[in-house]
């Protein structure tokens, strides 16, 4: 995205030009869904779509924020001593929460600032636009005031904003992928220990296609927290016999040997997904390191089936996209990505089939659902960072 138009918007709104520019990506999760808060592994990567900001320090304590994605909200203003959640501030609660918790962590933010933000992540698509704004604000404050915040601390602050300030009981994957992303690499992250390894992803003959259902999903209003509490109940019942801290510590066999401890069949299904999905993610790493993309794609397919049948977070829109994708030539694998309940799916598609894939899956979806899906070719990019003030290529 070219950021020069943001400079013009900034000048029109604030009467001066910005001094610095920042970017934070969105993310996709290749495999390992709903495992992060279950102490398992995830395998996300940052993408080259994301959120941009141009910014300038003020002399006083006023913070002024404007998003080109929500122009009807206008400029949202607050003082540095007014950092409580405010429903009327809408999207600006994400930056506000970051400012508050960074100050609470002992860092000095002596001045306010003016900012213009624009994202090219589709809103509500499940590519983690909220965590992108959180980490964007983190690197912006770090760069603007030379705070020297360790990146992992910024990631943890972003998660705290999501959990405590916004009230969504999510795991750390989104902030971690966006904060630590690396071009042409996925990240295998152990969410229990935060140990991670970068894994080169060689897709010379294939593309990752993001398929947006165009069904918006609002995480705080979804059944996300319900799924989490069901897994916590399963863990409590397993702990009657097993000395474990998280479902992610179990092998498939250990789960099968002890699943009778979980008295509710629905709760047992939720736990089965968490355990088997975690093991799939570890197997996926092995296959990717061996260059076996076919086996990796098969694990993606199994992941979607588990999310559909055991975790029940897909829905007709995501299932329609994924089933249509499975039927196309040149497709190695396809699955929903993100929390589910709408949002996006991903597919790994042979280069020469991409055009046909988009046309065929789009037509099947339109016929089944009655409205259009959107498709994006995703490139794996770097994590949140300061960028040059001149034009930036997508």
Coordinates of N, CA, C and O in Angstrom, one line a residue, residues 15-190:
X15 N -3.2 19.8 9.9 CA -2.5 21.0 9.5 C -1.0 21.0 9.4 O -0.3 22.0 9.1
X16 N -0.4 19.8 9.7 CA 1.0 19.6 9.5 C 1.3 18.2 8.9 O 0.3 17.4 8.8
X17 N 2.5 17.9 8.6 CA 2.8 16.6 8.0 C 3.3 15.7 9.1 O 3.9 16.1 10.1
X18 N 3.1 14.4 9.0 CA 3.6 13.4 10.0 C 5.1 13.3 9.9 O 5.7 13.7 8.9
X19 N 5.6 12.8 11.0 CA 7.1 12.6 11.1 C 7.6 11.2 10.9 O 8.7 11.0 10.5
X20 N 6.7 10.2 11.3 CA 7.1 8.8 11.3 C 6.0 7.9 10.8 O 4.8 8.3 10.8
X21 N 6.4 6.7 10.3 CA 5.4 5.8 9.7 C 5.7 4.4 10.3 O 6.8 4.0 10.5
X22 N 4.6 3.6 10.5 CA 4.7 2.3 11.1 C 3.7 1.4 10.4 O 2.7 1.8 9.8
X23 N 4.0 0.0 10.5 CA 3.2 -1.0 9.9 C 3.1 -2.2 10.8 O 4.1 -2.6 11.4
X24 N 2.0 -2.8 10.9 CA 1.8 -4.1 11.6 C 1.0 -5.0 10.7 O -0.1 -4.6 10.2
X25 N 1.4 -6.2 10.5 CA 0.7 -7.1 9.5 C -0.6 -7.7 10.2 O -0.8 -7.6 11.4
X26 N -1.4 -8.3 9.3 CA -2.3 -9.3 9.8 C -1.6 -10.6 9.9 O -0.4 -10.8 9.6
X27 N -2.4 -11.7 10.2 CA -1.8 -13.0 10.2 C -2.8 -14.0 9.7 O -4.0 -13.9 9.8
X28 N -2.3 -15.1 9.3 CA -3.1 -16.3 9.1 C -2.4 -17.4 9.9 O -1.2 -17.4 10.2
X29 N -3.2 -18.4 10.3 CA -2.7 -19.6 11.0 C -2.8 -20.8 10.0 O -3.9 -21.1 9.6
X30 N -1.6 -21.3 9.7 CA -1.6 -22.4 8.7 C -2.2 -23.7 9.3 O -2.9 -24.4 8.6
X31 N -2.0 -23.9 10.6 CA -2.6 -25.1 11.2 C -2.4 -24.9 12.7 O -1.5 -24.2 13.2
X32 N -3.3 -25.5 13.5 CA -3.2 -25.4 15.0 C -4.2 -24.4 15.5 O -3.9 -23.3 16.0
X33 N -5.5 -24.7 15.3 CA -6.6 -23.7 15.6 C -7.3 -24.1 16.9 O -7.6 -25.2 17.2
X34 N -7.5 -23.0 17.7 CA -8.1 -23.2 19.1 C -7.2 -24.0 20.0 O -7.7 -24.7 20.9
X35 N -5.9 -24.0 19.7 CA -4.9 -24.8 20.5 C -4.2 -23.8 21.4 O -3.6 -24.2 22.4
X36 N -4.1 -22.5 21.1 CA -3.3 -21.6 21.8 C -3.7 -21.5 23.3 O -2.8 -21.6 24.2
X37 N -5.0 -21.3 23.6 CA -5.4 -21.2 25.0 C -5.5 -22.5 25.6 O -5.8 -22.6 26.8
X38 N -5.2 -23.6 24.9 CA -5.2 -24.9 25.5 C -3.8 -25.4 25.7 O -3.5 -26.6 25.9
X39 N -2.8 -24.5 25.7 CA -1.4 -24.8 26.0 C -0.8 -25.7 24.9 O 0.1 -26.4 25.2
X40 N -1.3 -25.6 23.7 CA -0.7 -26.4 22.6 C 0.1 -25.6 21.7 O 0.6 -24.5 22.0
X41 N 0.3 -26.1 20.5 CA 1.2 -25.4 19.5 C 0.3 -24.8 18.4 O -0.8 -25.3 18.1
X42 N 0.8 -23.7 17.8 CA 0.2 -23.1 16.7 C 1.2 -22.8 15.6 O 2.4 -22.9 15.9
X43 N 0.8 -22.6 14.4 CA 1.8 -22.4 13.3 C 1.3 -21.3 12.4 O 0.9 -21.5 11.2
X44 N 1.4 -20.1 12.9 CA 0.9 -18.9 12.1 C 2.1 -18.3 11.3 O 3.3 -18.6 11.5
X45 N 1.7 -17.3 10.5 CA 2.7 -16.5 9.8 C 2.1 -15.1 9.6 O 0.8 -15.0 9.5
X46 N 2.9 -14.1 9.6 CA 2.4 -12.7 9.3 C 2.3 -12.7 7.8 O 2.9 -13.3 7.0
X47 N 1.3 -11.8 7.3 CA 1.1 -11.6 5.9 C 1.4 -10.2 5.5 O 1.6 -9.3 6.4
X48 N 1.4 -9.9 4.2 CA 1.8 -8.6 3.8 C 0.6 -7.6 3.8 O 0.8 -6.4 3.5
X49 N -0.6 -8.1 4.1 CA -1.7 -7.2 4.3 C -1.6 -6.8 5.8 O -1.2 -7.6 6.6
X50 N -2.0 -5.5 6.1 CA -1.9 -5.1 7.5 C -2.4 -3.7 7.7 O -3.3 -3.2 7.0
X51 N -1.9 -3.1 8.8 CA -2.4 -1.8 9.2 C -1.2 -0.8 9.2 O -0.1 -1.1 9.8
X52 N -1.4 0.4 8.6 CA -0.4 1.4 8.5 C -0.8 2.6 9.4 O -1.9 2.9 9.6
X53 N 0.3 3.3 9.9 CA 0.0 4.5 10.6 C 1.1 5.6 10.3 O 2.3 5.2 10.1
X54 N 0.7 6.8 10.2 CA 1.6 8.0 10.1 C 1.3 8.8 11.4 O 0.1 8.9 11.8
X55 N 2.3 9.4 12.0 CA 2.2 9.9 13.3 C 3.1 11.1 13.6 O 4.2 11.2 12.9
X56 N 2.7 11.9 14.5 CA 3.6 13.1 14.9 C 3.3 13.4 16.4 O 2.1 13.3 16.8
X57 N 4.4 13.6 17.1 CA 4.2 14.0 18.5 C 3.5 15.4 18.7 O 3.7 16.2 17.8
X58 N 2.8 15.5 19.8 CA 2.3 16.8 20.2 C 3.1 17.3 21.3 O 3.8 16.6 22.0
X59 N 2.8 18.6 21.7 CA 3.5 19.2 22.8 C 2.7 19.0 24.1 O 3.3 19.2 25.2
X60 N 1.4 18.7 24.0 CA 0.6 18.6 25.2 C 0.3 17.1 25.4 O 1.0 16.2 25.0
X61 N -0.8 16.8 26.2 CA -1.2 15.5 26.6 C -2.3 14.9 25.8 O -2.8 13.8 26.1
X62 N -2.7 15.5 24.7 CA -3.8 15.1 23.9 C -3.4 14.0 22.9 O -2.4 14.2 22.2
X63 N -4.2 13.0 22.8 CA -4.0 12.0 21.7 C -5.2 12.1 20.7 O -6.4 12.2 21.2
X64 N -4.9 12.2 19.5 CA -5.9 12.3 18.4 C -5.7 11.2 17.4 O -4.6 11.1 16.8
X65 N -6.7 10.4 17.2 CA -6.6 9.2 16.3 C -7.7 9.3 15.2 O -8.9 9.6 15.5
X66 N -7.3 9.0 14.0 CA -8.3 8.9 12.9 C -8.0 7.7 12.1 O -6.8 7.4 11.8
X67 N -9.0 7.0 11.7 CA -8.9 5.8 10.9 C -9.6 6.0 9.6 O -10.8 6.3 9.6
X68 N -8.9 5.8 8.5 CA -9.6 5.9 7.2 C -10.5 4.7 6.9 O -11.3 4.8 6.0
X69 N -10.5 3.7 7.7 CA -11.4 2.6 7.6 C -12.8 2.9 8.3 O -13.8 2.3 8.0
X70 N -12.7 3.9 9.2 CA -14.0 4.3 9.9 C -14.1 5.8 9.9 O -14.1 6.4 11.0
X71 N -14.2 6.4 8.7 CA -14.2 7.8 8.6 C -15.4 8.5 9.3 O -15.3 9.6 9.8
X72 N -16.5 7.7 9.4 CA -17.7 8.3 10.1 C -17.5 8.5 11.6 O -18.2 9.2 12.2
X73 N -16.5 7.9 12.1 CA -16.2 8.1 13.5 C -15.4 9.4 13.8 O -15.3 9.8 14.9
X74 N -14.8 9.9 12.7 CA -14.1 11.2 12.8 C -12.8 11.0 13.7 O -12.3 9.9 13.8
X75 N -12.3 12.2 14.1 CA -11.1 12.2 15.0 C -11.6 11.8 16.4 O -12.4 12.4 17.0
X76 N -10.9 10.8 17.0 CA -11.2 10.4 18.4 C -10.1 10.9 19.2 O -9.0 10.7 19.0
X77 N -10.5 11.7 20.3 CA -9.6 12.4 21.1 C -9.7 11.9 22.6 O -10.8 11.7 23.1
X78 N -8.6 11.9 23.3 CA -8.6 11.7 24.7 C -7.2 12.2 25.3 O -6.2 12.3 24.5
X79 N -7.2 12.5 26.5 CA -6.0 12.9 27.2 C -5.2 11.7 27.8 O -5.8 10.6 28.0
X80 N -4.0 11.8 28.0 CA -3.2 10.7 28.5 C -3.6 10.3 29.9 O -3.2 9.3 30.4
X81 N -4.3 11.2 30.6 CA -4.9 10.8 31.9 C -6.3 10.3 31.9 O -7.0 10.2 32.9
X82 N -6.8 10.0 30.6 CA -8.2 9.5 30.4 C -8.1 8.3 29.6 O -8.5 8.2 28.4
X83 N -7.6 7.2 30.2 CA -7.4 6.0 29.5 C -8.3 4.8 29.9 O -7.9 3.6 29.8
X84 N -9.5 5.1 30.3 CA -10.5 4.1 30.6 C -11.2 3.7 29.3 O -11.3 4.5 28.3
X85 N -11.7 2.4 29.2 CA -12.4 2.0 28.1 C -13.7 2.9 27.9 O -14.3 3.2 28.9
X86 N -13.9 3.2 26.7 CA -15.1 4.1 26.3 C -15.8 3.5 25.1 O -15.2 3.5 24.0
X87 N -17.0 3.0 25.3 CA -17.7 2.3 24.2 C -17.8 3.3 22.9 O -17.7 2.8 21.8
X88 N -18.0 4.5 23.2 CA -18.1 5.5 22.1 C -16.8 5.6 21.3 O -16.9 6.1 20.1
X89 N -15.7 5.2 21.9 CA -14.4 5.4 21.1 C -14.2 4.2 20.2 O -13.2 4.2 19.5
X90 N -15.0 3.2 20.2 CA -15.1 2.1 19.2 C -13.7 1.6 19.0 O -13.0 1.1 19.9
X91 N -13.2 1.6 17.7 CA -11.9 0.9 17.4 C -10.7 1.5 18.2 O -9.7 0.9 18.4
X92 N -10.8 2.8 18.6 CA -9.7 3.5 19.3 C -9.5 2.9 20.6 O -8.5 3.3 21.3
X93 N -10.3 2.1 21.1 CA -10.1 1.4 22.4 C -8.8 0.5 22.4 O -8.2 0.3 23.4
X94 N -8.5 0.0 21.2 CA -7.4 -0.9 21.1 C -6.1 -0.1 21.3 O -5.2 -0.4 22.1
X95 N -5.9 1.1 20.6 CA -4.7 1.9 20.9 C -4.7 2.4 22.3 O -3.7 2.5 23.0
X96 N -5.9 2.8 22.8 CA -6.0 3.4 24.1 C -5.6 2.4 25.2 O -4.8 2.7 26.1
X97 N -6.0 1.1 25.0 CA -5.6 0.1 25.9 C -4.1 -0.1 25.9 O -3.4 -0.3 27.0
X98 N -3.5 -0.1 24.7 CA -2.0 -0.2 24.6 C -1.3 0.9 25.4 O -0.3 0.7 26.1
X99 N -1.8 2.1 25.1 CA -1.1 3.3 25.8 C -1.2 3.1 27.3 O -0.2 3.2 28.1
X100 N -2.4 2.7 27.8 CA -2.6 2.6 29.3 C -1.7 1.5 29.9 O -1.0 1.8 30.9
X101 N -1.6 0.3 29.2 CA -0.9 -0.7 29.8 C 0.6 -0.6 29.7 O 1.4 -1.0 30.5
X102 N 1.1 0.2 28.6 CA 2.5 0.5 28.5 C 2.9 1.4 29.6 O 4.0 1.3 30.2
X103 N 2.1 2.4 29.9 CA 2.3 3.3 31.0 C 2.3 2.6 32.3 O 3.2 2.8 33.2
X104 N 1.4 1.7 32.5 CA 1.3 0.9 33.7 C 2.5 0.0 33.9 O 2.9 -0.4 35.0
X105 N 3.2 -0.4 32.8 CA 4.4 -1.2 32.8 C 5.6 -0.4 33.2 O 6.7 -1.0 33.3
X106 N 5.4 0.9 33.4 CA 6.5 1.7 33.8 C 7.2 2.6 32.8 O 8.2 3.2 33.1
X107 N 6.7 2.6 31.6 CA 7.3 3.4 30.5 C 6.7 4.8 30.5 O 5.5 5.0 30.8
X108 N 7.5 5.7 30.2 CA 7.1 7.1 30.2 C 6.6 7.6 28.8 O 7.4 7.5 27.8
X109 N 5.4 8.0 28.7 CA 4.9 8.6 27.5 C 4.5 10.0 27.9 O 3.4 10.4 28.4
X110 N 5.5 11.0 27.7 CA 5.3 12.3 28.2 C 4.4 13.2 27.4 O 3.9 14.2 27.9
X111 N 4.2 12.9 26.1 CA 3.4 13.7 25.2 C 2.3 12.9 24.5 O 2.4 11.7 24.3
X112 N 1.3 13.6 24.1 CA 0.3 13.0 23.2 C 0.8 13.0 21.8 O 2.0 13.4 21.5
X113 N 0.0 12.6 20.9 CA 0.4 12.5 19.5 C -0.9 12.5 18.6 O -2.0 12.3 19.1
X114 N -0.6 12.8 17.3 CA -1.7 12.7 16.3 C -1.3 11.6 15.4 O -0.2 11.4 15.0
X115 N -2.4 10.9 14.9 CA -2.1 9.7 14.1 C -3.2 9.5 13.1 O -4.4 9.8 13.3
X116 N -2.9 9.0 11.9 CA -3.8 8.5 10.9 C -3.5 7.1 10.6 O -2.3 6.7 10.4
X117 N -4.5 6.2 10.7 CA -4.3 4.8 10.5 C -5.2 4.3 9.3 O -6.3 4.9 9.1
X118 N -4.6 3.4 8.6 CA -5.4 2.7 7.5 C -5.0 1.3 7.4 O -3.8 1.0 7.4
X119 N -5.9 0.3 7.4 CA -5.6 -1.1 7.2 C -6.2 -1.6 5.9 O -7.3 -1.1 5.5
X120 N -5.5 -2.5 5.3 CA -6.1 -3.2 4.1 C -6.4 -4.7 4.5 O -6.5 -5.5 3.6
X121 N -6.5 -5.0 5.8 CA -7.1 -6.2 6.2 C -8.6 -6.1 6.2 O -9.1 -5.1 6.7
X122 N -9.3 -7.0 5.5 CA -10.8 -6.9 5.5 C -11.3 -6.9 7.0 O -11.0 -7.8 7.8
X123 N -12.2 -5.9 7.3 CA -12.7 -5.9 8.7 C -13.5 -7.1 9.0 O -14.4 -7.5 8.2
X124 N -13.3 -7.7 10.2 CA -14.1 -8.8 10.6 C -13.9 -10.1 9.9 O -14.6 -11.0 10.0
X125 N -12.7 -10.2 9.2 CA -12.5 -11.4 8.4 C -11.7 -12.4 9.1 O -11.5 -13.5 8.6
X126 N -11.3 -12.2 10.4 CA -10.6 -13.2 11.1 C -9.1 -13.3 10.8 O -8.5 -14.3 11.0
X127 N -8.6 -12.2 10.2 CA -7.1 -12.1 9.9 C -6.4 -11.3 11.0 O -5.3 -10.9 10.8
X128 N -7.1 -11.0 12.1 CA -6.6 -10.4 13.3 C -6.3 -8.9 13.1 O -5.2 -8.5 13.4
X129 N -7.3 -8.2 12.6 CA -7.1 -6.7 12.5 C -6.9 -6.1 13.9 O -6.2 -5.1 14.1
X130 N -7.6 -6.6 14.9 CA -7.5 -6.0 16.3 C -6.1 -6.2 16.8 O -5.5 -5.2 17.3
X131 N -5.5 -7.4 16.7 CA -4.1 -7.5 17.2 C -3.1 -6.7 16.3 O -2.1 -6.2 16.8
X132 N -3.4 -6.5 15.1 CA -2.6 -5.7 14.2 C -2.6 -4.3 14.7 O -1.5 -3.6 14.8
X133 N -3.8 -3.7 15.1 CA -3.8 -2.4 15.6 C -3.1 -2.3 17.0 O -2.4 -1.3 17.3
X134 N -3.2 -3.3 17.8 CA -2.5 -3.3 19.1 C -1.0 -3.3 18.9 O -0.3 -2.4 19.5
X135 N -0.4 -4.2 18.1 CA 1.0 -4.2 17.9 C 1.5 -3.0 17.1 O 2.6 -2.5 17.3
X136 N 0.6 -2.4 16.2 CA 1.0 -1.2 15.5 C 1.1 -0.1 16.5 O 2.1 0.7 16.5
X137 N 0.2 0.0 17.5 CA 0.3 1.1 18.5 C 1.6 0.8 19.3 O 2.2 1.8 19.7
X138 N 1.9 -0.4 19.6 CA 3.0 -0.7 20.4 C 4.3 -0.3 19.8 O 5.2 0.4 20.4
X139 N 4.5 -0.6 18.5 CA 5.8 -0.2 17.8 C 5.8 1.3 17.6 O 6.9 1.9 17.6
X140 N 4.6 1.9 17.4 CA 4.5 3.3 17.2 C 5.0 4.1 18.5 O 5.8 5.0 18.4
X141 N 4.5 3.6 19.6 CA 4.8 4.3 20.9 C 6.3 4.1 21.2 O 7.0 5.0 21.6
X142 N 6.8 2.8 20.9 CA 8.2 2.5 21.1 C 9.1 3.3 20.3 O 10.1 3.8 20.8
X143 N 8.7 3.5 19.0 CA 9.5 4.3 18.1 C 9.4 5.8 18.3 O 10.4 6.5 18.2
X144 N 8.2 6.3 18.7 CA 8.0 7.7 18.8 C 8.7 8.2 20.1 O 9.2 9.3 20.1
X145 N 8.7 7.4 21.1 CA 9.3 7.9 22.4 C 10.5 7.1 22.9 O 11.0 7.3 24.0
X146 N 11.1 6.3 21.9 CA 12.3 5.6 22.2 C 12.3 4.8 23.6 O 13.1 5.0 24.4
X147 N 11.2 4.0 23.7 CA 11.0 3.4 25.0 C 11.8 2.1 25.2 O 12.1 1.7 26.3
X148 N 12.2 1.5 24.1 CA 13.1 0.3 24.3 C 12.3 -0.9 24.9 O 12.9 -1.7 25.7
X149 N 11.1 -1.1 24.5 CA 10.3 -2.2 25.0 C 10.7 -3.5 24.3 O 10.6 -3.6 23.1
X150 N 11.1 -4.5 25.1 CA 11.3 -5.8 24.5 C 10.1 -6.3 23.7 O 9.0 -6.2 24.2
X151 N 10.3 -6.9 22.5 CA 9.2 -7.3 21.7 C 8.2 -8.3 22.4 O 7.0 -8.1 22.2
X152 N 8.8 -9.2 23.1 CA 7.9 -10.1 23.8 C 7.0 -9.4 24.8 O 5.8 -9.8 25.0
X153 N 7.5 -8.4 25.4 CA 6.7 -7.6 26.4 C 5.6 -6.9 25.7 O 4.4 -6.8 26.2
X154 N 5.9 -6.4 24.5 CA 4.8 -5.7 23.7 C 3.7 -6.7 23.3 O 2.5 -6.4 23.3
X155 N 4.1 -7.9 22.9 CA 3.2 -8.9 22.6 C 2.3 -9.3 23.7 O 1.1 -9.4 23.6
X156 N 2.9 -9.4 24.9 CA 2.1 -9.7 26.1 C 1.1 -8.6 26.5 O 0.0 -8.8 26.9
X157 N 1.6 -7.4 26.3 CA 0.7 -6.2 26.6 C -0.5 -6.2 25.6 O -1.6 -6.0 26.0
X158 N -0.2 -6.5 24.3 CA -1.3 -6.6 23.3 C -2.3 -7.7 23.7 O -3.5 -7.4 23.6
X159 N -1.8 -8.8 24.2 CA -2.8 -9.9 24.6 C -3.6 -9.4 25.9 O -4.8 -9.6 26.0
X160 N -2.9 -8.7 26.7 CA -3.6 -8.1 27.9 C -4.7 -7.2 27.5 O -5.8 -7.2 28.1
X161 N -4.4 -6.3 26.5 CA -5.5 -5.4 26.0 C -6.7 -6.2 25.5 O -7.8 -5.9 25.9
X162 N -6.4 -7.2 24.7 CA -7.5 -8.0 24.2 C -8.3 -8.7 25.3 O -9.5 -8.7 25.3
X163 N -7.6 -9.2 26.3 CA -8.3 -10.0 27.4 C -9.0 -9.1 28.4 O -10.1 -9.3 28.7
X164 N -8.3 -8.1 28.9 CA -8.7 -7.3 30.0 C -9.4 -6.0 29.6 O -10.4 -5.6 30.2
X165 N -8.9 -5.3 28.6 CA -9.4 -4.0 28.2 C -10.7 -4.2 27.3 O -11.7 -3.5 27.5
X166 N -10.5 -5.1 26.3 CA -11.6 -5.3 25.4 C -12.6 -6.4 25.9 O -13.8 -6.3 25.7
X167 N -12.0 -7.4 26.6 CA -12.9 -8.4 27.2 C -13.0 -9.7 26.3 O -14.0 -10.4 26.5
X168 N -12.1 -10.0 25.5 CA -12.1 -11.2 24.7 C -11.0 -12.1 25.2 O -9.9 -11.8 25.3
X169 N -11.5 -13.3 25.6 CA -10.6 -14.2 26.3 C -9.7 -15.1 25.4 O -9.7 -16.3 25.4
X170 N -9.0 -14.4 24.5 CA -8.2 -15.1 23.5 C -6.8 -15.4 23.9 O -6.3 -14.9 25.0
X171 N -6.1 -16.3 23.2 CA -4.7 -16.7 23.5 C -3.7 -15.7 22.9 O -4.1 -14.6 22.5
X172 N -2.5 -16.1 22.9 CA -1.4 -15.2 22.5 C -1.0 -15.2 21.1 O -0.2 -14.4 20.6
X173 N -1.5 -16.2 20.3 CA -1.1 -16.4 19.0 C -1.1 -15.2 18.1 O -0.1 -14.9 17.4
X174 N -2.2 -14.5 18.0 CA -2.3 -13.4 17.1 C -1.2 -12.3 17.3 O -0.5 -11.9 16.4
X175 N -1.1 -11.9 18.6 CA -0.1 -10.9 18.9 C 1.3 -11.4 18.6 O 2.2 -10.7 18.1
X176 N 1.6 -12.6 18.9 CA 2.9 -13.2 18.7 C 3.2 -13.3 17.2 O 4.3 -12.8 16.8
X177 N 2.3 -13.7 16.4 CA 2.6 -13.8 15.0 C 2.8 -12.5 14.4 O 3.7 -12.3 13.5
X178 N 2.1 -11.5 14.8 CA 2.2 -10.1 14.3 C 3.4 -9.4 14.8 O 4.1 -8.7 14.1
X179 N 3.8 -9.7 16.0 CA 5.0 -9.1 16.6 C 6.3 -9.7 16.1 O 7.3 -9.0 16.0
X180 N 6.2 -11.0 15.8 CA 7.5 -11.8 15.6 C 7.6 -12.3 14.1 O 8.5 -13.0 13.8
X181 N 6.6 -11.9 13.3 CA 6.6 -12.5 11.9 C 7.9 -12.2 11.2 O 8.6 -11.3 11.4
X182 N 8.1 -13.1 10.2 CA 9.4 -13.1 9.4 C 9.0 -13.5 8.0 O 8.3 -14.4 7.8
X183 N 9.6 -12.7 7.1 CA 9.3 -13.0 5.6 C 9.6 -14.4 5.3 O 10.7 -14.9 5.6
X184 N 8.7 -15.1 4.5 CA 8.9 -16.4 4.0 C 9.1 -17.5 5.1 O 9.8 -18.5 4.8
X185 N 8.6 -17.2 6.3 CA 8.7 -18.2 7.4 C 7.4 -18.3 8.2 O 6.8 -17.3 8.4
X186 N 7.1 -19.5 8.6 CA 6.0 -19.7 9.6 C 6.7 -19.8 10.9 O 7.9 -19.9 11.1
X187 N 5.9 -19.7 12.0 CA 6.4 -19.8 13.4 C 5.7 -20.9 14.1 O 4.5 -20.9 14.2
X188 N 6.5 -21.9 14.5 CA 5.9 -23.0 15.3 C 6.1 -22.5 16.8 O 7.2 -22.3 17.2
X189 N 4.9 -22.2 17.4 CA 5.0 -21.6 18.8 C 4.3 -22.5 19.8 O 3.2 -23.0 19.5
X190 N 5.0 -22.8 20.8 CA 4.5 -23.6 22.0 C 3.8 -22.5 22.9 O 4.5 -21.8 23.5

